Amino acid sequence: MATVLMCRRFPRLSRVTAFSTTAERKAKHGSSKSKKEKPDKPGAASSGTESGVTIQLLKPQDYRVLYNPAAYARGRAGSQQHRDSSQALGDTFTGPGTAQAPQTFPAASSQALPPIRSALPKPKSSTLLEQTILATLNKAEAEKEKWEVHDSKEDPRLFQKGRPEYRALSCDSAEPAQTLPAEEGDSILQSVAGCEGSPGILTDYFLKLSRLPAERRMALAADPRFSALCRRAVTAISLFSTPDLIQILKACVPLAVPASHPLLDACEAEFCRRAWDMGLEQLLLVADCWRCLDRGVPSYLGILFSYANLHWKELTLPQFVQLLYIIGEGRRSPADLVQKVESTILKHLDAFTLEELGAVCLGLFKSLSGMSEHVMRRIADRVSLQMEDMSTYALVNVLKMLRYTRMDHLPLMRELGKVIPARIPTTNIQGIMHITLTYSSLHFFDESVLAAVATSLPSKVSYCRSKDAAKFLWSFGCLDYEPPNEEEFYSSLIKQLHTKLHEFNRFPEHLLTALLGLAFVKRFPEELIDFALREEFVQKTRGSKYELNKDLFTLGKSVEIEFPTYRGSRLPPQLCQEFTEMVLSFAEREIYVRPEIVEATSLLESMLGGPEYVKSHMILPHTRSSDLEVHLATDGRPVPFNFKDPVATKKLKDMGVSLTDDLMSQLIQGRAHSQSPVEVGHEAGIPGQERGAAAGTRCLGGGAKSQAEPAAGRWQPGELRLALQVSNRNHFCYSSRRLLGLHCLKRRQLRRLGYTVVEIPFWEWFPLLKRTRSEKLSYLHYKVFCPALLSRA
């Protein structure tokens, strides 16, 4: 089917390889295939004819995606419950004690249902074809929207469907089983004026009104007779029995009483007054009602948590899970309950349903509650054995807590790699984001999972919030993975960043996260970078609750080095100096003093002839890791260049570093008692041909000083500048030799600046730290004077 594509120029993007902005979507109808591109503007159409039929994509201005409970759909019958929802709640981060604000997200054109129209007069026989295509597309789009919709208020409550005990602990916000006719509602409201206001009658009125049809209930807010009923209830609030007061509060949920309504103010005050005389079941039920009403009640929750602490041994399994749900939704973590929570989790671990296990993890994650590695490992052990039977939503909640505790669990991650790729196409975009973020946070690389994400994401990208798009870009960049469909993948996400640009004024951290992820894989979208480095945006990052200075510094300096044609905004020099001093101060406290770096520095000084031949520092401070810099002349001899006191000779007092006697002797005595170069060669057992002129060992003693010494830090023509990288496990993907994105970026930039990068990987160097001095010297000698390196000089 031929199509006519309408698009606007995509913002400039700098990259070594060509960048494509065209994303293809394919729809199958019988044995034929059609290609069409998503329009960029409302009303932009893709049209063409075949058998007299035109398919046109439209994006009405008022078309919005409402989030409902099919959050993380699972392609297995009976494992995930799907419900319709009339609420549109985003999953944005909220601080402790705050509620989530309702949020809707505009749909992109690719998600709009494509109406089919006739471009030309056509025979009646084509009507059947038109109807068939329309029905197919409607069904496909309906299925897609069912997968994408998500209700952040209802989905965490799915566990309540698993046991009948939750009916007494939770408020069912679904439609009433039996509705009353609208006329009966009018009759009730008319009788309010003549009502004496007895608690029993008022309670009955609220219960009956809550059973009216939805459209009639929504109209009550503007009805003065309903307002009069609420005022009577407030006046008589202390006269209600506790069960009646609970019934009124439950009725307020389907009645959609606003969270700030005076009736709810009175109810909250009264429940706080009565709390210590209520049972735990009643307390949990009332707390659940407050959650359904989206009302923050910190005072009431404080009483509930204190009550639960005193009656902890009386908690049943459903009460415990419901309590953790309330803790999570209230974003409050009672410190005095932590140990009790962990012991209770272990007590009921085998009895939890898989959905309850997900609810437990989500409650702890939302409340920012810590969990010991032992308890998290036990949970992961069970999940890894039953993952096939777990809904994707519950599984994602476990992954959130796994990520939060930063615990590696190889069996779970391996099983996840088998189970999750097939679920990705029918998983909500936020669920996919959390899955992807788990892999990057734990530095765990699994190409099958990442490829499945990359394949599915372009067609789902319009559902991405700014946070989602940023986390996807960060995760792929962090793991240094560019998928087979990399151009479509990156172009769709970058385009979504432009669409969400207005959100970055409120969430500046998301833009920096996205741009760093792109920089890791050498992509620099010019307009977005210019926006991020403008003075007004920089000020927003400075006022953020997150520490964004390092990210801003890394981005700004990376653009300078790798994007020489960039003409947009840049970081002010004084700000770069401030960031540099901040990073170097951290390095002196935390990095330069690490034993593996201290010993490598000392041994190199001994081997090369003194501290002026090696410098332990950050060549690129914005990359946040140290280097050991060494200069070699064209004939292979080391060249002195560091005439400042090396960090290694500074006092190590109170640094918390464990040093051997041998290492301490080297650090204190320095060059005076170090071995001569010839002795080094003999002790290390280096073959004679490698100790000759090519290796430069004849010039390592006092003779080296007689050579013309260049000024400190000046690079002479023909010199080979080595940047030795003493790496550790955190520089690589989990249990692999795959460098993470930041360290790939660093090595790339070092080479661009003329350095030769020499790896001293942890899997070689760390075992040598326990070996003899001669073995360590021999290893470092070969690394510095490797024939392949010297041939470049």
mmCIF file with all atom_site columns, C-alpha atoms in Angstrom, residues 13-167:
data_model
loop_
_atom_site.group_PDB
_atom_site.id
_atom_site.type_symbol
_atom_site.label_atom_id
_atom_site.label_alt_id
_atom_site.label_comp_id
_atom_site.label_asym_id
_atom_site.label_entity_id
_atom_site.label_seq_id
_atom_site.pdbx_PDB_ins_code
_atom_site.Cartn_x
_atom_site.Cartn_y
_atom_site.Cartn_z
_atom_site.occupancy
_atom_site.B_iso_or_equiv
_atom_site.pdbx_formal_charge
_atom_site.auth_seq_id
_atom_site.auth_comp_id
_atom_site.auth_asym_id
_atom_site.auth_atom_id
_atom_site.pdbx_PDB_model_num
ATOM 1   C CA . LEU A 1 13  ? 22.261  15.395  16.170 1.00 0.00 ? 13  LEU A CA 1
ATOM 2   C CA . SER A 1 14  ? 25.998  14.967  16.119 1.00 0.00 ? 14  SER A CA 1
ATOM 3   C CA . ARG A 1 15  ? 27.359  11.473  15.828 1.00 0.00 ? 15  ARG A CA 1
ATOM 4   C CA . VAL A 1 16  ? 30.098  9.658   13.972 1.00 0.00 ? 16  VAL A CA 1
ATOM 5   C CA . THR A 1 17  ? 27.640  7.456   12.101 1.00 0.00 ? 17  THR A CA 1
ATOM 6   C CA . ALA A 1 18  ? 24.652  8.590   10.089 1.00 0.00 ? 18  ALA A CA 1
ATOM 7   C CA . PHE A 1 19  ? 21.467  9.239   12.040 1.00 0.00 ? 19  PHE A CA 1
ATOM 8   C CA . SER A 1 20  ? 18.094  8.210   10.718 1.00 0.00 ? 20  SER A CA 1
ATOM 9   C CA . THR A 1 21  ? 14.877  9.863   11.871 1.00 0.00 ? 21  THR A CA 1
ATOM 10  C CA . THR A 1 22  ? 12.477  7.596   10.058 1.00 0.00 ? 22  THR A CA 1
ATOM 11  C CA . ALA A 1 23  ? 10.819  4.876   12.112 1.00 0.00 ? 23  ALA A CA 1
ATOM 12  C CA . GLU A 1 24  ? 8.915   2.190   10.299 1.00 0.00 ? 24  GLU A CA 1
ATOM 13  C CA . ARG A 1 25  ? 5.832   0.463   11.539 1.00 0.00 ? 25  ARG A CA 1
ATOM 14  C CA . LYS A 1 26  ? 4.462   -2.605  9.835  1.00 0.00 ? 26  LYS A CA 1
ATOM 15  C CA . ALA A 1 27  ? 0.919   -3.922  9.900  1.00 0.00 ? 27  ALA A CA 1
ATOM 16  C CA . LYS A 1 28  ? 0.039   -7.286  8.401  1.00 0.00 ? 28  LYS A CA 1
ATOM 17  C CA . HIS A 1 29  ? -3.255  -7.833  6.583  1.00 0.00 ? 29  HIS A CA 1
ATOM 18  C CA . GLY A 1 30  ? -3.402  -11.350 5.132  1.00 0.00 ? 30  GLY A CA 1
ATOM 19  C CA . SER A 1 31  ? -0.304  -11.877 3.048  1.00 0.00 ? 31  SER A CA 1
ATOM 20  C CA . SER A 1 32  ? 0.235   -8.182  2.235  1.00 0.00 ? 32  SER A CA 1
ATOM 21  C CA . LYS A 1 33  ? 2.430   -5.717  4.167  1.00 0.00 ? 33  LYS A CA 1
ATOM 22  C CA . SER A 1 34  ? 2.215   -1.959  4.474  1.00 0.00 ? 34  SER A CA 1
ATOM 23  C CA . LYS A 1 35  ? 4.626   0.636   5.787  1.00 0.00 ? 35  LYS A CA 1
ATOM 24  C CA . LYS A 1 36  ? 3.641   3.950   7.260  1.00 0.00 ? 36  LYS A CA 1
ATOM 25  C CA . GLU A 1 37  ? 5.401   6.598   9.297  1.00 0.00 ? 37  GLU A CA 1
ATOM 26  C CA . LYS A 1 38  ? 3.992   8.257   12.397 1.00 0.00 ? 38  LYS A CA 1
ATOM 27  C CA . PRO A 1 39  ? 2.918   11.848  11.704 1.00 0.00 ? 39  PRO A CA 1
ATOM 28  C CA . ASP A 1 40  ? 4.581   14.471  13.857 1.00 0.00 ? 40  ASP A CA 1
ATOM 29  C CA . LYS A 1 41  ? 1.715   16.933  14.125 1.00 0.00 ? 41  LYS A CA 1
ATOM 30  C CA . PRO A 1 42  ? -1.989  16.645  14.875 1.00 0.00 ? 42  PRO A CA 1
ATOM 31  C CA . GLY A 1 43  ? -3.801  16.247  11.651 1.00 0.00 ? 43  GLY A CA 1
ATOM 32  C CA . ALA A 1 44  ? -0.774  15.194  9.649  1.00 0.00 ? 44  ALA A CA 1
ATOM 33  C CA . ALA A 1 45  ? -1.837  12.273  7.521  1.00 0.00 ? 45  ALA A CA 1
ATOM 34  C CA . SER A 1 46  ? -0.327  9.406   5.695  1.00 0.00 ? 46  SER A CA 1
ATOM 35  C CA . SER A 1 47  ? -2.414  8.659   2.680  1.00 0.00 ? 47  SER A CA 1
ATOM 36  C CA . GLY A 1 48  ? -2.381  6.543   -0.410 1.00 0.00 ? 48  GLY A CA 1
ATOM 37  C CA . THR A 1 49  ? -4.643  4.269   -2.388 1.00 0.00 ? 49  THR A CA 1
ATOM 38  C CA . GLU A 1 50  ? -4.949  0.623   -2.979 1.00 0.00 ? 50  GLU A CA 1
ATOM 39  C CA . SER A 1 51  ? -8.214  -0.845  -4.146 1.00 0.00 ? 51  SER A CA 1
ATOM 40  C CA . GLY A 1 52  ? -9.659  2.582   -3.515 1.00 0.00 ? 52  GLY A CA 1
ATOM 41  C CA . VAL A 1 53  ? -8.846  2.604   0.206  1.00 0.00 ? 53  VAL A CA 1
ATOM 42  C CA . THR A 1 54  ? -6.844  5.197   2.157  1.00 0.00 ? 54  THR A CA 1
ATOM 43  C CA . ILE A 1 55  ? -5.494  4.729   5.700  1.00 0.00 ? 55  ILE A CA 1
ATOM 44  C CA . GLN A 1 56  ? -5.109  8.029   7.512  1.00 0.00 ? 56  GLN A CA 1
ATOM 45  C CA . LEU A 1 57  ? -3.473  8.509   10.931 1.00 0.00 ? 57  LEU A CA 1
ATOM 46  C CA . LEU A 1 58  ? -4.951  11.298  13.012 1.00 0.00 ? 58  LEU A CA 1
ATOM 47  C CA . LYS A 1 59  ? -4.090  12.663  16.433 1.00 0.00 ? 59  LYS A CA 1
ATOM 48  C CA . PRO A 1 60  ? -7.036  14.606  17.818 1.00 0.00 ? 60  PRO A CA 1
ATOM 49  C CA . GLN A 1 61  ? -5.940  17.406  20.141 1.00 0.00 ? 61  GLN A CA 1
ATOM 50  C CA . ASP A 1 62  ? -8.042  16.076  22.995 1.00 0.00 ? 62  ASP A CA 1
ATOM 51  C CA . TYR A 1 63  ? -7.013  12.437  22.697 1.00 0.00 ? 63  TYR A CA 1
ATOM 52  C CA . ARG A 1 64  ? -5.502  11.334  26.020 1.00 0.00 ? 64  ARG A CA 1
ATOM 53  C CA . VAL A 1 65  ? -4.334  8.057   27.423 1.00 0.00 ? 65  VAL A CA 1
ATOM 54  C CA . LEU A 1 66  ? -5.979  7.114   30.695 1.00 0.00 ? 66  LEU A CA 1
ATOM 55  C CA . TYR A 1 67  ? -3.998  4.812   32.904 1.00 0.00 ? 67  TYR A CA 1
ATOM 56  C CA . ASN A 1 68  ? -5.812  1.771   34.238 1.00 0.00 ? 68  ASN A CA 1
ATOM 57  C CA . PRO A 1 69  ? -4.931  -1.480  35.921 1.00 0.00 ? 69  PRO A CA 1
ATOM 58  C CA . ALA A 1 70  ? -3.475  -3.629  33.129 1.00 0.00 ? 70  ALA A CA 1
ATOM 59  C CA . ALA A 1 71  ? -0.138  -2.247  34.263 1.00 0.00 ? 71  ALA A CA 1
ATOM 60  C CA . TYR A 1 72  ? 2.251   -5.045  33.607 1.00 0.00 ? 72  TYR A CA 1
ATOM 61  C CA . ALA A 1 73  ? 0.151   -7.464  31.630 1.00 0.00 ? 73  ALA A CA 1
ATOM 62  C CA . ARG A 1 74  ? 1.262   -11.025 31.462 1.00 0.00 ? 74  ARG A CA 1
ATOM 63  C CA . GLY A 1 75  ? 0.546   -13.159 28.459 1.00 0.00 ? 75  GLY A CA 1
ATOM 64  C CA . ARG A 1 76  ? -0.634  -16.013 30.618 1.00 0.00 ? 76  ARG A CA 1
ATOM 65  C CA . ALA A 1 77  ? -4.323  -16.481 31.349 1.00 0.00 ? 77  ALA A CA 1
ATOM 66  C CA . GLY A 1 78  ? -5.401  -16.002 34.906 1.00 0.00 ? 78  GLY A CA 1
ATOM 67  C CA . SER A 1 79  ? -2.100  -14.605 36.155 1.00 0.00 ? 79  SER A CA 1
ATOM 68  C CA . GLN A 1 80  ? -2.939  -10.909 35.807 1.00 0.00 ? 80  GLN A CA 1
ATOM 69  C CA . GLN A 1 81  ? -6.274  -9.298  36.488 1.00 0.00 ? 81  GLN A CA 1
ATOM 70  C CA . HIS A 1 82  ? -7.471  -6.601  34.110 1.00 0.00 ? 82  HIS A CA 1
ATOM 71  C CA . ARG A 1 83  ? -9.945  -3.955  35.125 1.00 0.00 ? 83  ARG A CA 1
ATOM 72  C CA . ASP A 1 84  ? -11.265 -0.765  33.623 1.00 0.00 ? 84  ASP A CA 1
ATOM 73  C CA . SER A 1 85  ? -10.341 2.457   35.339 1.00 0.00 ? 85  SER A CA 1
ATOM 74  C CA . SER A 1 86  ? -11.760 5.955   35.310 1.00 0.00 ? 86  SER A CA 1
ATOM 75  C CA . GLN A 1 87  ? -8.712  7.420   37.068 1.00 0.00 ? 87  GLN A CA 1
ATOM 76  C CA . ALA A 1 88  ? -5.561  8.701   35.395 1.00 0.00 ? 88  ALA A CA 1
ATOM 77  C CA . LEU A 1 89  ? -2.755  8.582   37.913 1.00 0.00 ? 89  LEU A CA 1
ATOM 78  C CA . GLY A 1 90  ? 0.920   8.839   37.011 1.00 0.00 ? 90  GLY A CA 1
ATOM 79  C CA . ASP A 1 91  ? 3.681   6.989   38.780 1.00 0.00 ? 91  ASP A CA 1
ATOM 80  C CA . THR A 1 92  ? 5.772   10.022  39.550 1.00 0.00 ? 92  THR A CA 1
ATOM 81  C CA . PHE A 1 93  ? 8.019   10.048  42.588 1.00 0.00 ? 93  PHE A CA 1
ATOM 82  C CA . THR A 1 94  ? 6.582   11.666  45.660 1.00 0.00 ? 94  THR A CA 1
ATOM 83  C CA . GLY A 1 95  ? 8.334   12.315  48.899 1.00 0.00 ? 95  GLY A CA 1
ATOM 84  C CA . PRO A 1 96  ? 7.439   10.745  52.225 1.00 0.00 ? 96  PRO A CA 1
ATOM 85  C CA . GLY A 1 97  ? 4.021   11.743  53.463 1.00 0.00 ? 97  GLY A CA 1
ATOM 86  C CA . THR A 1 98  ? 2.823   13.121  50.146 1.00 0.00 ? 98  THR A CA 1
ATOM 87  C CA . ALA A 1 99  ? 0.220   11.794  47.797 1.00 0.00 ? 99  ALA A CA 1
ATOM 88  C CA . GLN A 1 100 ? 0.567   11.340  44.087 1.00 0.00 ? 100 GLN A CA 1
ATOM 89  C CA . ALA A 1 101 ? -1.139  13.934  41.976 1.00 0.00 ? 101 ALA A CA 1
ATOM 90  C CA . PRO A 1 102 ? -3.470  12.802  39.202 1.00 0.00 ? 102 PRO A CA 1
ATOM 91  C CA . GLN A 1 103 ? -1.735  12.906  35.889 1.00 0.00 ? 103 GLN A CA 1
ATOM 92  C CA . THR A 1 104 ? -2.629  12.188  32.283 1.00 0.00 ? 104 THR A CA 1
ATOM 93  C CA . PHE A 1 105 ? -0.336  11.778  29.357 1.00 0.00 ? 105 PHE A CA 1
ATOM 94  C CA . PRO A 1 106 ? -1.051  12.856  25.786 1.00 0.00 ? 106 PRO A CA 1
ATOM 95  C CA . ALA A 1 107 ? -0.844  10.065  23.277 1.00 0.00 ? 107 ALA A CA 1
ATOM 96  C CA . ALA A 1 108 ? 1.373   10.283  20.266 1.00 0.00 ? 108 ALA A CA 1
ATOM 97  C CA . SER A 1 109 ? -0.005  9.861   16.811 1.00 0.00 ? 109 SER A CA 1
ATOM 98  C CA . SER A 1 110 ? 1.101   6.261   16.532 1.00 0.00 ? 110 SER A CA 1
ATOM 99  C CA . GLN A 1 111 ? -1.336  5.339   19.288 1.00 0.00 ? 111 GLN A CA 1
ATOM 100 C CA . ALA A 1 112 ? -4.384  7.025   17.791 1.00 0.00 ? 112 ALA A CA 1
ATOM 101 C CA . LEU A 1 113 ? -6.881  4.772   16.047 1.00 0.00 ? 113 LEU A CA 1
ATOM 102 C CA . PRO A 1 114 ? -6.359  5.214   12.323 1.00 0.00 ? 114 PRO A CA 1
ATOM 103 C CA . PRO A 1 115 ? -9.701  5.927   10.616 1.00 0.00 ? 115 PRO A CA 1
ATOM 104 C CA . ILE A 1 116 ? -10.115 4.528   7.121  1.00 0.00 ? 116 ILE A CA 1
ATOM 105 C CA . ARG A 1 117 ? -11.549 6.811   4.447  1.00 0.00 ? 117 ARG A CA 1
ATOM 106 C CA . SER A 1 118 ? -12.153 6.610   0.749  1.00 0.00 ? 118 SER A CA 1
ATOM 107 C CA . ALA A 1 119 ? -10.005 8.880   -1.353 1.00 0.00 ? 119 ALA A CA 1
ATOM 108 C CA . LEU A 1 120 ? -11.798 8.039   -4.564 1.00 0.00 ? 120 LEU A CA 1
ATOM 109 C CA . PRO A 1 121 ? -15.211 6.642   -5.496 1.00 0.00 ? 121 PRO A CA 1
ATOM 110 C CA . LYS A 1 122 ? -14.971 2.915   -5.167 1.00 0.00 ? 122 LYS A CA 1
ATOM 111 C CA . PRO A 1 123 ? -17.130 -0.069  -5.983 1.00 0.00 ? 123 PRO A CA 1
ATOM 112 C CA . LYS A 1 124 ? -19.313 -1.512  -3.260 1.00 0.00 ? 124 LYS A CA 1
ATOM 113 C CA . SER A 1 125 ? -17.097 -4.598  -3.126 1.00 0.00 ? 125 SER A CA 1
ATOM 114 C CA . SER A 1 126 ? -14.356 -2.573  -1.423 1.00 0.00 ? 126 SER A CA 1
ATOM 115 C CA . THR A 1 127 ? -16.596 -1.835  1.556  1.00 0.00 ? 127 THR A CA 1
ATOM 116 C CA . LEU A 1 128 ? -15.901 -5.280  2.974  1.00 0.00 ? 128 LEU A CA 1
ATOM 117 C CA . LEU A 1 129 ? -12.151 -4.744  2.648  1.00 0.00 ? 129 LEU A CA 1
ATOM 118 C CA . GLU A 1 130 ? -12.453 -1.370  4.378  1.00 0.00 ? 130 GLU A CA 1
ATOM 119 C CA . GLN A 1 131 ? -14.430 -2.843  7.253  1.00 0.00 ? 131 GLN A CA 1
ATOM 120 C CA . THR A 1 132 ? -12.016 -5.738  7.621  1.00 0.00 ? 132 THR A CA 1
ATOM 121 C CA . ILE A 1 133 ? -8.985  -3.436  7.798  1.00 0.00 ? 133 ILE A CA 1
ATOM 122 C CA . LEU A 1 134 ? -10.747 -1.104  10.229 1.00 0.00 ? 134 LEU A CA 1
ATOM 123 C CA . ALA A 1 135 ? -11.736 -3.973  12.504 1.00 0.00 ? 135 ALA A CA 1
ATOM 124 C CA . THR A 1 136 ? -8.193  -5.378  12.457 1.00 0.00 ? 136 THR A CA 1
ATOM 125 C CA . LEU A 1 137 ? -6.588  -2.038  13.274 1.00 0.00 ? 137 LEU A CA 1
ATOM 126 C CA . ASN A 1 138 ? -9.130  -1.231  15.957 1.00 0.00 ? 138 ASN A CA 1
ATOM 127 C CA . LYS A 1 139 ? -8.490  -4.566  17.623 1.00 0.00 ? 139 LYS A CA 1
ATOM 128 C CA . ALA A 1 140 ? -4.710  -4.132  17.443 1.00 0.00 ? 140 ALA A CA 1
ATOM 129 C CA . GLU A 1 141 ? -4.858  -0.632  18.906 1.00 0.00 ? 141 GLU A CA 1
ATOM 130 C CA . ALA A 1 142 ? -7.274  -1.712  21.631 1.00 0.00 ? 142 ALA A CA 1
ATOM 131 C CA . GLU A 1 143 ? -4.918  -4.534  22.607 1.00 0.00 ? 143 GLU A CA 1
ATOM 132 C CA . LYS A 1 144 ? -1.958  -2.153  22.681 1.00 0.00 ? 144 LYS A CA 1
ATOM 133 C CA . GLU A 1 145 ? -3.778  0.358   24.856 1.00 0.00 ? 145 GLU A CA 1
ATOM 134 C CA . LYS A 1 146 ? -4.862  -2.426  27.209 1.00 0.00 ? 146 LYS A CA 1
ATOM 135 C CA . TRP A 1 147 ? -1.202  -3.300  27.663 1.00 0.00 ? 147 TRP A CA 1
ATOM 136 C CA . GLU A 1 148 ? -0.095  0.287   28.164 1.00 0.00 ? 148 GLU A CA 1
ATOM 137 C CA . VAL A 1 149 ? -2.742  1.537   30.565 1.00 0.00 ? 149 VAL A CA 1
ATOM 138 C CA . HIS A 1 150 ? -1.709  1.705   34.199 1.00 0.00 ? 150 HIS A CA 1
ATOM 139 C CA . ASP A 1 151 ? -3.390  2.941   37.358 1.00 0.00 ? 151 ASP A CA 1
ATOM 140 C CA . SER A 1 152 ? -0.818  3.659   40.030 1.00 0.00 ? 152 SER A CA 1
ATOM 141 C CA . LYS A 1 153 ? -3.540  3.741   42.692 1.00 0.00 ? 153 LYS A CA 1
ATOM 142 C CA . GLU A 1 154 ? -5.320  0.515   41.809 1.00 0.00 ? 154 GLU A CA 1
ATOM 143 C CA . ASP A 1 155 ? -2.533  -1.742  40.575 1.00 0.00 ? 155 ASP A CA 1
ATOM 144 C CA . PRO A 1 156 ? -0.676  -1.984  43.907 1.00 0.00 ? 156 PRO A CA 1
ATOM 145 C CA . ARG A 1 157 ? -3.936  -3.384  45.372 1.00 0.00 ? 157 ARG A CA 1
ATOM 146 C CA . LEU A 1 158 ? -4.043  -6.475  43.132 1.00 0.00 ? 158 LEU A CA 1
ATOM 147 C CA . PHE A 1 159 ? -2.804  -8.670  45.970 1.00 0.00 ? 159 PHE A CA 1
ATOM 148 C CA . GLN A 1 160 ? -6.087  -8.013  47.805 1.00 0.00 ? 160 GLN A CA 1
ATOM 149 C CA . LYS A 1 161 ? -7.908  -10.228 45.294 1.00 0.00 ? 161 LYS A CA 1
ATOM 150 C CA . GLY A 1 162 ? -5.972  -13.287 46.415 1.00 0.00 ? 162 GLY A CA 1
ATOM 151 C CA . ARG A 1 163 ? -7.512  -13.918 49.857 1.00 0.00 ? 163 ARG A CA 1
ATOM 152 C CA . PRO A 1 164 ? -11.054 -13.365 51.199 1.00 0.00 ? 164 PRO A CA 1
ATOM 153 C CA . GLU A 1 165 ? -9.585  -11.933 54.409 1.00 0.00 ? 165 GLU A CA 1
ATOM 154 C CA . TYR A 1 166 ? -8.723  -8.691  52.618 1.00 0.00 ? 166 TYR A CA 1
ATOM 155 C CA . ARG A 1 167 ? -12.412 -7.835  52.213 1.00 0.00 ? 167 ARG A CA 1
#
